[in-house]
mmCIF file with all atom_site columns, C-alpha atoms in Angstrom:
data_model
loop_
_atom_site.group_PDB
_atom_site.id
_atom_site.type_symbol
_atom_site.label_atom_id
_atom_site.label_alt_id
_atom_site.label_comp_id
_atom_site.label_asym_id
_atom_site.label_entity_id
_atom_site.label_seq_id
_atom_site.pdbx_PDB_ins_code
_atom_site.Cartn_x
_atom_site.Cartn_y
_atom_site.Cartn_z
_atom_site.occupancy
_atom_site.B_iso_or_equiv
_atom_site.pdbx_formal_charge
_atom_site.auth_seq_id
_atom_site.auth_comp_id
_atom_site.auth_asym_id
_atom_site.auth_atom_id
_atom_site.pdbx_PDB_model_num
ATOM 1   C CA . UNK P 1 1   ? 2.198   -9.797  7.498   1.00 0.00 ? 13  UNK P CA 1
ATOM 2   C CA . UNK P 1 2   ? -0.128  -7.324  6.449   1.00 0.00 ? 14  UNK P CA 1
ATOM 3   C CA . UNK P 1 3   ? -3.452  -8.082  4.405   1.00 0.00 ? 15  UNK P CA 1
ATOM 4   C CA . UNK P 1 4   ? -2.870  -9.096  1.202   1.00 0.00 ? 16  UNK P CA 1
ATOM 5   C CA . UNK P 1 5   ? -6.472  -8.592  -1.412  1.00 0.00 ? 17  UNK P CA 1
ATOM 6   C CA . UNK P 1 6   ? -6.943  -10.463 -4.823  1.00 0.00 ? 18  UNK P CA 1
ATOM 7   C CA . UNK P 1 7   ? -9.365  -9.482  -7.345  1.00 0.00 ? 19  UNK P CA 1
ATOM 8   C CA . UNK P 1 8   ? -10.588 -11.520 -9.911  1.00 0.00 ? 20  UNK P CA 1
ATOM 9   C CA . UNK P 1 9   ? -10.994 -9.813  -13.562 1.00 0.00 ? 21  UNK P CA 1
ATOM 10  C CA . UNK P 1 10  ? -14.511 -12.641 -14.331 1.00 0.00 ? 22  UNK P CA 1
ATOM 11  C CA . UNK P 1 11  ? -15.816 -12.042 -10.595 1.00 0.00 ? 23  UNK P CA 1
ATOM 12  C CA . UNK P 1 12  ? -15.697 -7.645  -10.470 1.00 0.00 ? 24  UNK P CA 1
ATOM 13  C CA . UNK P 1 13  ? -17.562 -8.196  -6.650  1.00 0.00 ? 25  UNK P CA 1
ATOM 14  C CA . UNK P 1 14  ? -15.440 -11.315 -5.149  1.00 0.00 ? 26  UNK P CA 1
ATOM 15  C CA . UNK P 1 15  ? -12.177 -10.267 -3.180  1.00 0.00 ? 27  UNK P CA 1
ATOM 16  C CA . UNK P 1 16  ? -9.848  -13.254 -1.819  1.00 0.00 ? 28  UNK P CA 1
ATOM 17  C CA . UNK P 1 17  ? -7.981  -11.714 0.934   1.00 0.00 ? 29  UNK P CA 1
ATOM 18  C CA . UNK P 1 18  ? -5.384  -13.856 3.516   1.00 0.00 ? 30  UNK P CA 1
ATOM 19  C CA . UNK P 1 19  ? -2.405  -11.866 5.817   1.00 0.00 ? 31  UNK P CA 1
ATOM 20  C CA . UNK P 1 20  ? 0.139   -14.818 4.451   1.00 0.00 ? 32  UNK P CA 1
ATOM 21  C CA . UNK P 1 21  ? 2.576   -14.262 1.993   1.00 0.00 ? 33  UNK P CA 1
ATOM 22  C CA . UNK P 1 22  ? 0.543   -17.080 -0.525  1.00 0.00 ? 34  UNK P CA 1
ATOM 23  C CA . UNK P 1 23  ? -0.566  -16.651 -4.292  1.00 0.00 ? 35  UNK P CA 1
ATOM 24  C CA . UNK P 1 24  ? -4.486  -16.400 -5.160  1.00 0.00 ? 36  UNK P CA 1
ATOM 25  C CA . UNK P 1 25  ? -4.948  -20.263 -5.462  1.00 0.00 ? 37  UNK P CA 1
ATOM 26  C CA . UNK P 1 26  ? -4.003  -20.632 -1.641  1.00 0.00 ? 38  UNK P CA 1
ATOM 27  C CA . UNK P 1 27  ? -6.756  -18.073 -0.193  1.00 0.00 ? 39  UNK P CA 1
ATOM 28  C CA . UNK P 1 28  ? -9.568  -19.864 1.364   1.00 0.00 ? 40  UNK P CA 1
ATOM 29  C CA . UNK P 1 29  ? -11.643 -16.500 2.248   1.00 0.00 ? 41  UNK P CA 1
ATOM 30  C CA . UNK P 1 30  ? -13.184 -13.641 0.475   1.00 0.00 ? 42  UNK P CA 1
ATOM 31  C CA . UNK P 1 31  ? -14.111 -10.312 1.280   1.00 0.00 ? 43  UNK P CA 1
ATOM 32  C CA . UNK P 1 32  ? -18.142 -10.732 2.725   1.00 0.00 ? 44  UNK P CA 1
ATOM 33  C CA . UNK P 1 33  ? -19.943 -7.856  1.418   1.00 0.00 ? 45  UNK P CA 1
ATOM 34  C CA . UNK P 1 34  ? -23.427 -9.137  2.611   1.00 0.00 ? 46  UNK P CA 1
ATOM 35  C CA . UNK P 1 35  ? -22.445 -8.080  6.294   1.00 0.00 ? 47  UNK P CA 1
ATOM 36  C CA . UNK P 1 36  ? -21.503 -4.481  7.028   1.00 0.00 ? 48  UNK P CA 1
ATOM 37  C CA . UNK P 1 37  ? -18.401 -3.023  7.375   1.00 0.00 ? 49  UNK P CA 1
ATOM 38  C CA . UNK P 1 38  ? -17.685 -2.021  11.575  1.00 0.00 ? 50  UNK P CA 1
ATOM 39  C CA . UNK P 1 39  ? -15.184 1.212   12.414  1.00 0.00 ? 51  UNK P CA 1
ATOM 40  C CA . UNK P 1 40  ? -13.404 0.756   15.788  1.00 0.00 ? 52  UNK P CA 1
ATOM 41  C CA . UNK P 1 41  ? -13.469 4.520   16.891  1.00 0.00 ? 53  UNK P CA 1
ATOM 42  C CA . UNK P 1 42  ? -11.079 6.580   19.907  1.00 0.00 ? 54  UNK P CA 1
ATOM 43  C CA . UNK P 1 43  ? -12.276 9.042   21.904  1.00 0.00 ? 55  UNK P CA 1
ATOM 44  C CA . UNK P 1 44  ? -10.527 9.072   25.110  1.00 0.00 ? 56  UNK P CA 1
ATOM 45  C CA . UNK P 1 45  ? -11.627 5.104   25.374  1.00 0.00 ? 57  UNK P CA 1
ATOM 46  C CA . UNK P 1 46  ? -12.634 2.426   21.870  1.00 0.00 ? 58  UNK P CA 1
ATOM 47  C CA . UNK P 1 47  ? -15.880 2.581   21.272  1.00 0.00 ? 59  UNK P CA 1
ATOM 48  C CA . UNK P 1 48  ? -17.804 2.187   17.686  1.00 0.00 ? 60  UNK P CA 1
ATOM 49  C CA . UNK P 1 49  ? -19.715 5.403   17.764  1.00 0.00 ? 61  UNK P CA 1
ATOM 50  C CA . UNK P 1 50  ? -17.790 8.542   18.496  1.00 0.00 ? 62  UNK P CA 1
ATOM 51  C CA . UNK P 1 51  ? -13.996 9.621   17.524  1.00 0.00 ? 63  UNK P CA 1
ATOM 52  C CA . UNK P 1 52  ? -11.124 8.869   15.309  1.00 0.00 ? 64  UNK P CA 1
ATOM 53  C CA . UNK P 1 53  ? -11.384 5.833   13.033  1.00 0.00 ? 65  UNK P CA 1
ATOM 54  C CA . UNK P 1 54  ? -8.038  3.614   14.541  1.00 0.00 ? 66  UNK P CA 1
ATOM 55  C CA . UNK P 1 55  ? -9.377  0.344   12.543  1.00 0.00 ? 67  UNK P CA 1
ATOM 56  C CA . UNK P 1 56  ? -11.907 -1.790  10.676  1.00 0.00 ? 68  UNK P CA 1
ATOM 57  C CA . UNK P 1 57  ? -13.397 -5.376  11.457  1.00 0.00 ? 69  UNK P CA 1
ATOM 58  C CA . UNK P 1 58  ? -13.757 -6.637  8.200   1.00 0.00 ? 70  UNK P CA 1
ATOM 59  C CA . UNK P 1 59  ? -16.209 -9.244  7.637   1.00 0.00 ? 71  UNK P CA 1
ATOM 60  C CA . UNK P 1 60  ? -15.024 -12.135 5.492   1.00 0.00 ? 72  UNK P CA 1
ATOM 61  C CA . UNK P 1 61  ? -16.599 -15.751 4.720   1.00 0.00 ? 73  UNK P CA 1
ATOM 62  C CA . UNK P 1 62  ? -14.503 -19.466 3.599   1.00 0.00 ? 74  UNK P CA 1
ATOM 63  C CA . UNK P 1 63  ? -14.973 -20.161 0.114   1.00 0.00 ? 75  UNK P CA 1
ATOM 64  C CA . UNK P 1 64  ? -17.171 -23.448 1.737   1.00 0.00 ? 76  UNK P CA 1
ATOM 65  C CA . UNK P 1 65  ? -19.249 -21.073 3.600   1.00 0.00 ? 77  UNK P CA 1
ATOM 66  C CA . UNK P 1 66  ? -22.610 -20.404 2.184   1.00 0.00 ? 78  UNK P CA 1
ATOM 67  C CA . UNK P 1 67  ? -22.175 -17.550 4.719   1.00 0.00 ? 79  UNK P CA 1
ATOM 68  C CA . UNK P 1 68  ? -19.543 -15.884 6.748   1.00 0.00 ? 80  UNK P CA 1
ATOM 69  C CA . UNK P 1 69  ? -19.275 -15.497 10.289  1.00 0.00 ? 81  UNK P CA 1
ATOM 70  C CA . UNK P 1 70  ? -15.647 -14.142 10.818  1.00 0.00 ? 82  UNK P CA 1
ATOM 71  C CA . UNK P 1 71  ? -14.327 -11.001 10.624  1.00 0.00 ? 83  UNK P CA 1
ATOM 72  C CA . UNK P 1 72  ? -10.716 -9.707  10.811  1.00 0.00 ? 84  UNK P CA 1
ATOM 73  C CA . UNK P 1 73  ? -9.462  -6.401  12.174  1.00 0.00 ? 85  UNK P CA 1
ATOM 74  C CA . UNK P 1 74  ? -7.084  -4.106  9.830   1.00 0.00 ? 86  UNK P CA 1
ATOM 75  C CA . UNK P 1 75  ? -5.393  -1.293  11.577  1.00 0.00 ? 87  UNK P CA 1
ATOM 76  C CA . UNK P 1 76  ? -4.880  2.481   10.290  1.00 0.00 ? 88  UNK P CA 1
ATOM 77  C CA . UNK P 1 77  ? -1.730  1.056   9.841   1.00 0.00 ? 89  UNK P CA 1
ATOM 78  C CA . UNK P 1 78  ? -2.506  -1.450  6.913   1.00 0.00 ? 90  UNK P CA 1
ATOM 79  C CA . UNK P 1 79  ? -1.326  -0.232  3.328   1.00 0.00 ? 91  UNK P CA 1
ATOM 80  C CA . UNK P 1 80  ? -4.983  -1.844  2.439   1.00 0.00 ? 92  UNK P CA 1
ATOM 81  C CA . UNK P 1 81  ? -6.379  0.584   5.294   1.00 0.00 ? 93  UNK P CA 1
ATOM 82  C CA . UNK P 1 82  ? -7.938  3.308   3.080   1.00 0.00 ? 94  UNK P CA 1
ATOM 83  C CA . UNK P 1 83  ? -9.542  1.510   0.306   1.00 0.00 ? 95  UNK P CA 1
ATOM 84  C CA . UNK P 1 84  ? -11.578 -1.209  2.290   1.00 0.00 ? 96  UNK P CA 1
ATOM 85  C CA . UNK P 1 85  ? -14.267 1.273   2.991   1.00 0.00 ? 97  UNK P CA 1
ATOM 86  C CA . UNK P 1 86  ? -14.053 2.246   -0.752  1.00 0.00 ? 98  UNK P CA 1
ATOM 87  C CA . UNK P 1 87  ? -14.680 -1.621  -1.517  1.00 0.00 ? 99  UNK P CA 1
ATOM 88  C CA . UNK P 1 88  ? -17.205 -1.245  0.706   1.00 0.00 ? 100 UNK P CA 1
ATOM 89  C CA . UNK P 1 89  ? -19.357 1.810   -0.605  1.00 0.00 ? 101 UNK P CA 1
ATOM 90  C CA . UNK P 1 90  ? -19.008 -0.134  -4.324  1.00 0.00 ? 102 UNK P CA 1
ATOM 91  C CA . UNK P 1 91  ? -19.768 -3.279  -3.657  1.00 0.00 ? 103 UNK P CA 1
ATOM 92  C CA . UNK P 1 92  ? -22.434 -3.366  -0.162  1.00 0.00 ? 104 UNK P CA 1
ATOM 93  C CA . UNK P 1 93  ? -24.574 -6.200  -0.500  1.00 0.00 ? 105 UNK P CA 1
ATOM 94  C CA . UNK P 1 94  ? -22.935 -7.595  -3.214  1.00 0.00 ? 106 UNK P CA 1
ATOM 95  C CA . UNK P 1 95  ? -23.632 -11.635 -3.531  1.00 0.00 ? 107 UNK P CA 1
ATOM 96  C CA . UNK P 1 96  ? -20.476 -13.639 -4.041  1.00 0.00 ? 108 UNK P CA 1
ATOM 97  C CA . UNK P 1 97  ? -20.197 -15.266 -7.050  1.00 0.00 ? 109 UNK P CA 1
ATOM 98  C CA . UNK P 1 98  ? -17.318 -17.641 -6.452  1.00 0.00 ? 110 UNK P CA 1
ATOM 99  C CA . UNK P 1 99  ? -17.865 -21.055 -3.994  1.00 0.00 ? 111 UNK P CA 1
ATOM 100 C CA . UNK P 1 100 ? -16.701 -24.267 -3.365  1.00 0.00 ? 112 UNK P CA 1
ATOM 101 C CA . UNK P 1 101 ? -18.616 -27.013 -2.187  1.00 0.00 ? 113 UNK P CA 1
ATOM 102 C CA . UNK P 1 102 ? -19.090 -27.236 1.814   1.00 0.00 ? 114 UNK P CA 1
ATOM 103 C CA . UNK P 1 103 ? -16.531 -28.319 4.033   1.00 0.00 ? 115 UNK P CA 1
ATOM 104 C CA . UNK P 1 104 ? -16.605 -29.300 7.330   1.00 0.00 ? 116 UNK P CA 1
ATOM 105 C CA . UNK P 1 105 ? -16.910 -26.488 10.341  1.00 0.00 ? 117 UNK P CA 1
ATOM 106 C CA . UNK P 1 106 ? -13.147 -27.670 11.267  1.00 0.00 ? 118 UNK P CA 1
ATOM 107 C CA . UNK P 1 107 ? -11.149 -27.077 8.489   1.00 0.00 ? 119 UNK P CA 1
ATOM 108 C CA . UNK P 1 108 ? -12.835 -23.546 8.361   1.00 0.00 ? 120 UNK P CA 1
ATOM 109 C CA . UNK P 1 109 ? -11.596 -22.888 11.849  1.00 0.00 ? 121 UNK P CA 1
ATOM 110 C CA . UNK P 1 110 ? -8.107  -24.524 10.670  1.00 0.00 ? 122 UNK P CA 1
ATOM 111 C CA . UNK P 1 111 ? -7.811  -22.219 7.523   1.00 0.00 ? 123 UNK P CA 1
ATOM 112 C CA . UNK P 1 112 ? -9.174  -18.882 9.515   1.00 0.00 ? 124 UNK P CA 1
ATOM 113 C CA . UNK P 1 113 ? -6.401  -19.526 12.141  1.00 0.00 ? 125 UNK P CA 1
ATOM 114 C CA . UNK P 1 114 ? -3.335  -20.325 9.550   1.00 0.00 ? 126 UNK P CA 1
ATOM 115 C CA . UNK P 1 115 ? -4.247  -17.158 7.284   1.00 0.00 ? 127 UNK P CA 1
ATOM 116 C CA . UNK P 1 116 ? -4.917  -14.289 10.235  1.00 0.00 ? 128 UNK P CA 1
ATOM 117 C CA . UNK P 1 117 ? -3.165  -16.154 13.073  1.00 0.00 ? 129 UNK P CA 1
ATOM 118 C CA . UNK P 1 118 ? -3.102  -12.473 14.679  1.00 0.00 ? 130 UNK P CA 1
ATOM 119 C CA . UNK P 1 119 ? -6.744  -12.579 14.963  1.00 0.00 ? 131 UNK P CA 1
ATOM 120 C CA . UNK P 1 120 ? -7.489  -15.599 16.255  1.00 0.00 ? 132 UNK P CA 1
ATOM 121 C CA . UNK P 1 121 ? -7.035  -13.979 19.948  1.00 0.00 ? 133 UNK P CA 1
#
């Protein structure tokens, strides 16, 4: 499934994003707009410095994160594609404003692998 982004209309900076088909109240991550955005480039081999943009690792963090260490990769493909980097330029070093309190290092793992399955390889 492709990535699916919710914003909130009381939290302009906090994205929840998840590549199930689930409402809002089942996303466990949001968009992490303290780390920086990566391109993965093509010229002739994938690099991150030189060529064609083919796709983005996104960083994102678990609502019981105080702070993210995943990231997830969106292809060219991806209807969401053009208007991450957008997000990006607005909202760079943006703190979240939505939390929950910590959970344990497990269930983080467990919700990372049931919402992006595809980039847990």
């Amino acid at each position: 499934m492709p990535l699916q982004i919710f914003g909130f209309h009381e939290h302009p900076s906090d994205f929840a994003v998840t590549k199930l088909d689930v409402s809002l109240e089942e996303c466990a991550f949001l968009l992490d707009f303290a780390r920086p955005l990566v391109r993965i480039r093509w010229l002739g081999i994938i690099n991150r410095w030189l060529g064609l943009t083919i796709a983005l690792e996104v960083p994102i963090v678990h609502l019981g994160e105080k702070s993210g260490g995943y990231v997830i990769g969106v292809r060219r493909s991806d209807p969401y594609y053009p208007d991450i980097p957008k997000l990006w330029k607005k909202h760079a070093g943006s703190k979240r404003t939505i939390s929950l309190p910590s959970v344990a290092g497990l269930e983080i793992v467990a919700d990372f692998g049931m919402h992006f399955a595809e980039d847990c390889s």
